Coordinates of C-alpha atoms in Angstrom, one line a residue:
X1123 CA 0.0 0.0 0.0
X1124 CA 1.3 3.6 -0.7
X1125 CA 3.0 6.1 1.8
X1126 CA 0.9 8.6 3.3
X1127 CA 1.2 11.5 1.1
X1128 CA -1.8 13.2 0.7
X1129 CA -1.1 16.3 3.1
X1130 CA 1.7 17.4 0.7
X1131 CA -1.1 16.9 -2.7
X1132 CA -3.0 19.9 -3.8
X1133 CA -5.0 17.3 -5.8
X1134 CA -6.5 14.1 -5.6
X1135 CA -5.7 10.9 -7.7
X1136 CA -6.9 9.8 -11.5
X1137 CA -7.3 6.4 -12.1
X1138 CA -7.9 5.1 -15.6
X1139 CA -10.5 2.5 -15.9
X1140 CA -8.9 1.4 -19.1
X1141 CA -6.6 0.1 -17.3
X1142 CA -8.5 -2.9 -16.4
X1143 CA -11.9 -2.8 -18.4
X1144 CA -10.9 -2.2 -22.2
X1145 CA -9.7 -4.9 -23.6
X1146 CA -7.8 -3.3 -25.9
X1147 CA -6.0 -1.7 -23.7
X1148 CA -5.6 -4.0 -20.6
X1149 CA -2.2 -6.1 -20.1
X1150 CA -1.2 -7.8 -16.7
X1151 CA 0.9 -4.9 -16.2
X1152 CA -1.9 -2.5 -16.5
X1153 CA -3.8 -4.2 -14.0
X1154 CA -1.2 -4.4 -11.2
X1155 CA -0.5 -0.8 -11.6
X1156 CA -4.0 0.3 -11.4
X1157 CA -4.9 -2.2 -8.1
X1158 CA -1.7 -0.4 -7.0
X1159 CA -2.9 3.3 -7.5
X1160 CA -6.4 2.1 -6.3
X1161 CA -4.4 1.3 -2.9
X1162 CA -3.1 4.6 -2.6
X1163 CA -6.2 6.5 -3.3
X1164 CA -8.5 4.2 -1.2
X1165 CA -6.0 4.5 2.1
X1166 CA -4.3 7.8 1.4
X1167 CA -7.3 9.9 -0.2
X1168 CA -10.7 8.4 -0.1
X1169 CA -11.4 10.7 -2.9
X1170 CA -10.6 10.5 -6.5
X1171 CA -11.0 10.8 -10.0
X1172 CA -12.1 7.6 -12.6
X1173 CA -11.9 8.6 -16.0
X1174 CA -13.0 5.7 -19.2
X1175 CA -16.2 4.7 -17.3
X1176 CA -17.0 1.4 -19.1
X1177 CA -20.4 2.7 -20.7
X1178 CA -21.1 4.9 -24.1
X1179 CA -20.1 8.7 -22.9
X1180 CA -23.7 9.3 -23.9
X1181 CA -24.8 8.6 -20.8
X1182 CA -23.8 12.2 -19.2
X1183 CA -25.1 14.0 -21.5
X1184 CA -28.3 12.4 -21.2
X1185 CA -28.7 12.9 -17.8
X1186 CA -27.7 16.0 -18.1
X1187 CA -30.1 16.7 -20.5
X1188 CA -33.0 15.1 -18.3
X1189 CA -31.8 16.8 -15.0
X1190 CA -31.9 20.5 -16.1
X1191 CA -35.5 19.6 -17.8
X1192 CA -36.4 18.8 -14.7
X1193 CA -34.8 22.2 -13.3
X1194 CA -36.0 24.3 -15.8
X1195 CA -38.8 23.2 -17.8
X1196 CA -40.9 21.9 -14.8
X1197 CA -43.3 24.1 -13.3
X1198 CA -43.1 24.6 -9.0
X1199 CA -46.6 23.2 -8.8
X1200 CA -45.8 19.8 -10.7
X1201 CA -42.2 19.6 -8.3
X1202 CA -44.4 20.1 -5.1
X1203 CA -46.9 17.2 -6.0
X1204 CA -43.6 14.9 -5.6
X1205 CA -42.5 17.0 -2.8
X1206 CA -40.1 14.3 -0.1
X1207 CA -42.5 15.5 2.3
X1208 CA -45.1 13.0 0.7
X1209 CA -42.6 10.4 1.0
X1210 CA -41.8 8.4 3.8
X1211 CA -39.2 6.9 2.0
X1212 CA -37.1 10.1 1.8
X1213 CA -37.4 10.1 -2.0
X1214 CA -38.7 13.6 -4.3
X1215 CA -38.1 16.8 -4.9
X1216 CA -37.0 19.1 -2.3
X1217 CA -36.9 22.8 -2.5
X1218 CA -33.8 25.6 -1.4
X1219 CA -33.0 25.2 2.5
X1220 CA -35.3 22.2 2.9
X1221 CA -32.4 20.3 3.8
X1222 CA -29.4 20.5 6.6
X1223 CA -26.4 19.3 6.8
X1224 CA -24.5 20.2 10.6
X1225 CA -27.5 22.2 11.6
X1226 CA -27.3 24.3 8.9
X1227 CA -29.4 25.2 5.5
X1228 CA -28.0 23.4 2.5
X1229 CA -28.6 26.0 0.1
X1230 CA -29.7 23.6 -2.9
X1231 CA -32.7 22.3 -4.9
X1232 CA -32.9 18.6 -5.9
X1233 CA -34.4 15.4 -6.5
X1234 CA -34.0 11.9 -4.9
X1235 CA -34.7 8.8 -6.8
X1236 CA -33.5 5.2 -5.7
X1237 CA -33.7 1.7 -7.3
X1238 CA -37.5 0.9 -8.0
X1239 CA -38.9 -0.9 -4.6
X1240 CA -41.7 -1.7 -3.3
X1241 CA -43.5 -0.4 0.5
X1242 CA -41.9 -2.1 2.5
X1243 CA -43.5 -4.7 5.5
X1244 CA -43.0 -3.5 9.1
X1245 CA -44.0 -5.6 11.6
X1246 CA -42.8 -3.6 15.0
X1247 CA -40.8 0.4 15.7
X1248 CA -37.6 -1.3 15.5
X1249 CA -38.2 -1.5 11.8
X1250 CA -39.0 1.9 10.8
X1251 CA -35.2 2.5 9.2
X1252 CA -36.7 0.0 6.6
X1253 CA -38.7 2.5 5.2
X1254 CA -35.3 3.8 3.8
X1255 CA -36.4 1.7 0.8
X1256 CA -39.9 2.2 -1.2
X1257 CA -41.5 3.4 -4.2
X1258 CA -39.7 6.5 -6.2
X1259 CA -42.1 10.0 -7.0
X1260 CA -41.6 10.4 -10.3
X1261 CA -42.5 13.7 -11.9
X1262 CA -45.4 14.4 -14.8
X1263 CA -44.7 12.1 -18.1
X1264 CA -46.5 14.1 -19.9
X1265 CA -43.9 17.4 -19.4
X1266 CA -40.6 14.8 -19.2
X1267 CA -41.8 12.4 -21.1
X1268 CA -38.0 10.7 -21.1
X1269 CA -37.2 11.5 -17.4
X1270 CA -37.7 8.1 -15.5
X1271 CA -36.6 6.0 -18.4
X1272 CA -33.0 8.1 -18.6
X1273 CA -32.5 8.1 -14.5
X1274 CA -33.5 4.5 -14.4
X1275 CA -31.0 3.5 -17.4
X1276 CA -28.6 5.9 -15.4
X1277 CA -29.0 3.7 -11.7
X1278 CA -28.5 0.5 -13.7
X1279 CA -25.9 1.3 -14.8
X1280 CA -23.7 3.3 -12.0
X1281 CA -25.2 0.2 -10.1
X1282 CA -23.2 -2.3 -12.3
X1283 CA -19.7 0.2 -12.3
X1284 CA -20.4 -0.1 -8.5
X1285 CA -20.5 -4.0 -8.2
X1286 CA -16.8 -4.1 -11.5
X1287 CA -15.3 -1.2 -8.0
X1288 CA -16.5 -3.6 -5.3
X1289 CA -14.5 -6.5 -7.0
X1290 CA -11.1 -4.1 -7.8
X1291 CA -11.4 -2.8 -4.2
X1292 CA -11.5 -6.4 -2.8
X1293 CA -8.3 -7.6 -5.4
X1294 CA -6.2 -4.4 -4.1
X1295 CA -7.1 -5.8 -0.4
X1296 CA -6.3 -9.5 -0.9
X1297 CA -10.1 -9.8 0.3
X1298 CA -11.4 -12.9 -1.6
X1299 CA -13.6 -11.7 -4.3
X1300 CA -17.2 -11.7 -4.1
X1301 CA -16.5 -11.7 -0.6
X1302 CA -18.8 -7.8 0.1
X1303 CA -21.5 -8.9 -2.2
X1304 CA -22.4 -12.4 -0.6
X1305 CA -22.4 -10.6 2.8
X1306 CA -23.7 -7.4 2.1
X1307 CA -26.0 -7.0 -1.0
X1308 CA -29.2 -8.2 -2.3
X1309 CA -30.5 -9.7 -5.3
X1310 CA -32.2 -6.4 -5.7
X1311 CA -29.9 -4.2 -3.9
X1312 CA -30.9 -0.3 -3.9
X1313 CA -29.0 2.8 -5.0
X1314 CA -29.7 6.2 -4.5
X1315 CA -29.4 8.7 -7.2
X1316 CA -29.7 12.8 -5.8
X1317 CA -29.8 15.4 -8.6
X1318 CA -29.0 18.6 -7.3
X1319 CA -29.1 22.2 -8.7
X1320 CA -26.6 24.7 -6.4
X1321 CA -28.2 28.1 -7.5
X1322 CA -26.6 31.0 -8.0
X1323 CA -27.6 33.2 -5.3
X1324 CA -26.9 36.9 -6.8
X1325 CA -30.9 36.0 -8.0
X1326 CA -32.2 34.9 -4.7
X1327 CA -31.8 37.6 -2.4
X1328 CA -35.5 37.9 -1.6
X1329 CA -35.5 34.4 -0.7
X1330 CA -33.0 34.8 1.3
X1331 CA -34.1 36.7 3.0
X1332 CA -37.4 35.1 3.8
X1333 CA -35.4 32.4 4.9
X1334 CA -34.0 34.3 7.4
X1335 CA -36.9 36.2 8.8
X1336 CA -38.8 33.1 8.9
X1337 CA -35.7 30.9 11.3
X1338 CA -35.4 33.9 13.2
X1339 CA -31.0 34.0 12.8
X1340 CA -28.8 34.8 10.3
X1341 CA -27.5 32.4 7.4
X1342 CA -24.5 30.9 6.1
X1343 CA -25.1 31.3 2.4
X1344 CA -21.9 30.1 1.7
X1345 CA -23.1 26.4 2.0
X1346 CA -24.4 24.4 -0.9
X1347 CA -23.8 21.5 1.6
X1348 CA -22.1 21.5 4.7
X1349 CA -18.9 19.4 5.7
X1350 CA -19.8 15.9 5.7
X1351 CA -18.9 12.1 4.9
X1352 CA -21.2 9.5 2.7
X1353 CA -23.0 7.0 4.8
X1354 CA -23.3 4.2 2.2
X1355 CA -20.7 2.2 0.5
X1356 CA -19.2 4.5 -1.8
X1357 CA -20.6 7.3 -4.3
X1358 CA -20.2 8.3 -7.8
X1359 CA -20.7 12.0 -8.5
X1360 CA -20.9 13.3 -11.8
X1361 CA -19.9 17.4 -11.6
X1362 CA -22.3 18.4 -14.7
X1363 CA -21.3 21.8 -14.9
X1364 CA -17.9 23.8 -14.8
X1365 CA -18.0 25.0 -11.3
X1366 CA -14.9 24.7 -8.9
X1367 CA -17.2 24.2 -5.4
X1368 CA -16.7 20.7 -4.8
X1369 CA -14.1 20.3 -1.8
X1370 CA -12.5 17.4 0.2
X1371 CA -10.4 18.1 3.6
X1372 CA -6.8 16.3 3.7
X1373 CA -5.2 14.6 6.6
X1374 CA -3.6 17.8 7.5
X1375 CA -6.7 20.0 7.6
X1376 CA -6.7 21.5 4.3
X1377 CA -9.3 21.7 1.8
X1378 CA -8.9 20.2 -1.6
X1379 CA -10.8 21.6 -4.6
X1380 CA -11.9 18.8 -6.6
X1381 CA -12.4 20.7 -10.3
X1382 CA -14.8 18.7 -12.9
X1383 CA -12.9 17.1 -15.4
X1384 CA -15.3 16.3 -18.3
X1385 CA -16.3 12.5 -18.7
X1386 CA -15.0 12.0 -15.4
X1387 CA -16.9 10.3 -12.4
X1388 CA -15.3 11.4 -9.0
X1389 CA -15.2 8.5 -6.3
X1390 CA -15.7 9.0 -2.9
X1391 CA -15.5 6.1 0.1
X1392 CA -18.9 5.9 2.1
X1393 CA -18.6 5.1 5.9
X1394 CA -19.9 1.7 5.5
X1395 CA -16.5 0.5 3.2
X1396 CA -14.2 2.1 5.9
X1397 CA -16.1 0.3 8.8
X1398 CA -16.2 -3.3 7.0
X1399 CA -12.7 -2.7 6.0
X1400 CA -11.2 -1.5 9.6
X1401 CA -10.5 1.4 8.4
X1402 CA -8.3 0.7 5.2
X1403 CA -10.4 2.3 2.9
X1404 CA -10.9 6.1 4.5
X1405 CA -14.5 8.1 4.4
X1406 CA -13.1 11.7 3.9
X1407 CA -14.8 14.7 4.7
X1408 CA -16.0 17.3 1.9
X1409 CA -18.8 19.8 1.1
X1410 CA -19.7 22.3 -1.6
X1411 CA -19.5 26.0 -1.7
X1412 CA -22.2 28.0 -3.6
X1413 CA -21.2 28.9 -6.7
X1414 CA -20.0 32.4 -7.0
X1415 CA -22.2 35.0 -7.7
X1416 CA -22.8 35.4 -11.2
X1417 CA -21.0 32.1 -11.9
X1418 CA -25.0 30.4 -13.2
X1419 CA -26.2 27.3 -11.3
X1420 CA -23.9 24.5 -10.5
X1421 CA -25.0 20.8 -11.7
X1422 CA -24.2 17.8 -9.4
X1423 CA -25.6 14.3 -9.8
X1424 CA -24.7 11.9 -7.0
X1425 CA -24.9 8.1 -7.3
X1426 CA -25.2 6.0 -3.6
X1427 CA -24.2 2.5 -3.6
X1428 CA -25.7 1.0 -0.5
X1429 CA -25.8 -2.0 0.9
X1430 CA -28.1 -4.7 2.3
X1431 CA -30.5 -2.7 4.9
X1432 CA -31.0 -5.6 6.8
X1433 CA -27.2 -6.9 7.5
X1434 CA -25.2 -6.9 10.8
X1435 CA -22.1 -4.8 10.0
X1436 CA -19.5 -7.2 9.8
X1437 CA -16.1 -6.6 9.4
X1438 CA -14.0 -8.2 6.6
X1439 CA -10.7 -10.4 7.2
X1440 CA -7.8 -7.5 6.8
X1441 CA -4.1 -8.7 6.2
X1442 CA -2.0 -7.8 9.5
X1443 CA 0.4 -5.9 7.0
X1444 CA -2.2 -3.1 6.2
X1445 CA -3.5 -3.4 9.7
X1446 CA 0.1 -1.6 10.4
X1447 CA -0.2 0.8 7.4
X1448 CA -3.3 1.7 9.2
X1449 CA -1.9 2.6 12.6
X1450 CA 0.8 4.2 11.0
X1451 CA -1.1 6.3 8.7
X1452 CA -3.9 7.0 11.4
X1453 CA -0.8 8.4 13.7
X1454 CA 0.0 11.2 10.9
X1455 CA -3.3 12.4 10.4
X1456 CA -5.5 15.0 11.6
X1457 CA -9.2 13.6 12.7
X1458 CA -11.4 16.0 11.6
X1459 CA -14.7 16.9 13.4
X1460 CA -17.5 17.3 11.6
X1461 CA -21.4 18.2 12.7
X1462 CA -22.9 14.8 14.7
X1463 CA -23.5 12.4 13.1
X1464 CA -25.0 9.1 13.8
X1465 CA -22.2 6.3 13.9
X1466 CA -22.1 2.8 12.6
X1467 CA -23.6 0.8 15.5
X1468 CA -22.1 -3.1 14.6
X1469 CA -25.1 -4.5 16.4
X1470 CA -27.6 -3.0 14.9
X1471 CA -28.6 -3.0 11.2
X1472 CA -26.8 -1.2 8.6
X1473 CA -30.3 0.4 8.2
X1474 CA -30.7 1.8 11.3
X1475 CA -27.6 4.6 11.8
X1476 CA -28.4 5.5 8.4
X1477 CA -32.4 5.8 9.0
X1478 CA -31.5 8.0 12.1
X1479 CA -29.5 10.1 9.5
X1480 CA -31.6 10.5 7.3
X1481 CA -34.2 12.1 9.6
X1482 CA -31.5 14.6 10.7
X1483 CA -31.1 16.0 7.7
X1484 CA -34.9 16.0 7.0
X1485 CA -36.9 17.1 10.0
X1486 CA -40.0 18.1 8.3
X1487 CA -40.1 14.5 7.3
X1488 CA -39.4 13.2 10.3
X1489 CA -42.0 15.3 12.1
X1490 CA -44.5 14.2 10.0
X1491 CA -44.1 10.0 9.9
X1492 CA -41.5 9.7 12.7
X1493 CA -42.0 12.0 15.4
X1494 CA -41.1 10.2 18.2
X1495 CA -37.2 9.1 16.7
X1496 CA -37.1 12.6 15.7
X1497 CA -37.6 13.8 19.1
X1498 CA -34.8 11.4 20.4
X1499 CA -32.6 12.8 17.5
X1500 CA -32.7 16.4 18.4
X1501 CA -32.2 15.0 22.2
X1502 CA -29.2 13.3 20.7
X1503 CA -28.1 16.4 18.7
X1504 CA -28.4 18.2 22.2
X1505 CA -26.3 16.0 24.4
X1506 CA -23.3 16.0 21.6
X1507 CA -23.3 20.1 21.2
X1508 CA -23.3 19.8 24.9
X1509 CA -20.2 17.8 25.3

């Protein structure tokens, strides 16, 4: 595994996919040098670039395409109808400052969308986080009529990359492979797909200043999402517009701008992978800044690989050599704080810290179908601020 060296980077690694998935292009050579740089940016970055995704470059722009339709040619009354305050599922549209992140407005617009499932059964309370899963709101066919069949197309496939970067990221760990997905997915295993508009703010003042009025304090408006790590296995985000806001902190402290690089996906490591992999692989902490005013709207689509709800985090057979790296690297490194955050409890269900999480960031959701968990989350929030 690679030396620590990402507090002397001002960027993070690109790893070329046709390294190992064109087979015009792959050799045995190839391969070892790409499970080697995969190493590195797993243990030293937990952020980074894959360029020569193994699907028809098509596929952007199409979403693309789709997502600012969605944006722009869809009027407020048809987004509220699918509104994630309908959902109990935490799917939808939702509007500027409906979310948090740290206690704090997010100041974004999007739409959630997951893998098509059905209600799910809940026989007692200690199954609510199930409801994580369920039906999608899809918006009017009739205005996009090409909107669920390009986001669909779009999961199914980040879903597959997901499942050829589960297999690479067991190879680079001498973890036998297959090894994740027979303890961790399902045959049907859900991914999350957020599409998410940043807006400029030079044309929102007045809402702004609603905003304001209306929470009684004065905002951050710097915040298109606040400082934060992924709670699922890992993420894809696609950075659909030329905007340098995306940011990840390194071991030192320092922020990292993560520039788009056109026909790029960037990679980030979801809590889950660092807890089932003690640690090797590391869940890094980034956030977005609004876009500068004047700068347009900033494009982001985020994929979420997730895992089985239902399983008991388990933790996967680690060689004793990168059980050392890990000490060693750990030693060197700064460990950030961030806003609370529910942690992975190992005897509960993956489902459950994430559920919790999920309500945090969406109390008007949680008020509505889970009122009592929210109350023990903001009790929760209250002890941790205290300490």
């Amino acid at each position: 595994m690679g030396s620590l060296n990402i507090g002397q980077a001002d960027s993070v690694p690109i790893l070329d996919l046709d390294k190992v998935l064109n087979p015009t292009k792959q050799t045995k050579e190839s391969k070892v040098e790409f499970l080697h740089e995969l190493q590195d940016a797993l243990f030293n970055y937990g952020f980074f670039y894959l360029k020569n995704p193994p699907f028809k470059l098509s596929k952007f722009s199409n979403i693309k395409q789709q997502s600012l339709k969605f944006f722009n040619d869809l009027p407020l009354d048809e987004k509220i109808k699918i509104h994630g305050i309908n959902s109990k599922h935490f799917l939808g549209y939702n509007g500027l400052g409906d979310e948090l992140t740290a206690s704090n407005i997010d100041w974004r617009e999007q739409v959630e969308f997951g893998t098509e499932l059905p209600v799910p059964k809940i026989n007692s309370s200690d199954e609510l986080y199930k409801n994580i899963e369920g039906p999608n709101l899809w918006p009017n066919d009739l205005i996009l009529p090409n909107f669920k069949e390009t986001i669909t197309d779009y999961i199914d496939e980040l879903s597959s990359l997901a499942r050829i970067l589960v297999r690479l990221i067991e190879e680079t760990l001498n973890i036998p492979i297959g090894t994740i997905e027979s303890n961790f997915f399902k045959q049907i295993q859900q991914a999350k797909l957020k599409i998410i508009k940043y807006p400029d703010l030079e044309n929102l003042q007045d809402e702004i200043k609603q905003i304001s009025k209306d929470l009684n304090k004065p905002l951050n408006i710097n915040q298109g999402v606040g400082e934060h790590r992924d709670n699922d296995l890992l993420t894809f985000i696609y950075q659909a517009t030329n905007h340098n806001s995306l940011q990840v902190k390194d071991f030192h402290g320092n922020w990292i701008n993560i520039p788009p690089i056109e026909n790029t996906l960037v990679f980030a490591v979801g809590l889950t992978l660092e807890f089932i992999t003690q640690g090797a692989c590391i869940s890094t902490v980034h956030r977005v800044l609004t876009p500068i005013p004047g700068e347009g709207d900033r494009l982001s689509i985020s994929f979420f690989q997730t895992i089985n709800i239902d399983s008991i985090k388990k933790i996967l057979p680690i060689d004793q050599y990168i059980k050392e790296l890990i000490k060693k690297r750990d030693s060197q490194r700064i460990q950030n704080k961030i806003g609370f955050q529910f942690q992975v409890d190992g005897n509960k269900p993956i489902g459950y810290s994430v559920f919790l999480n999920r309500i945090k960031s969406h109390p008007k959701v949680g008020a509505k179908y889970y009122p009592e968990v929210l109350k023990y989350i903001q009790e929760e929030v209250a002890k941790a601020s205290d300490i």
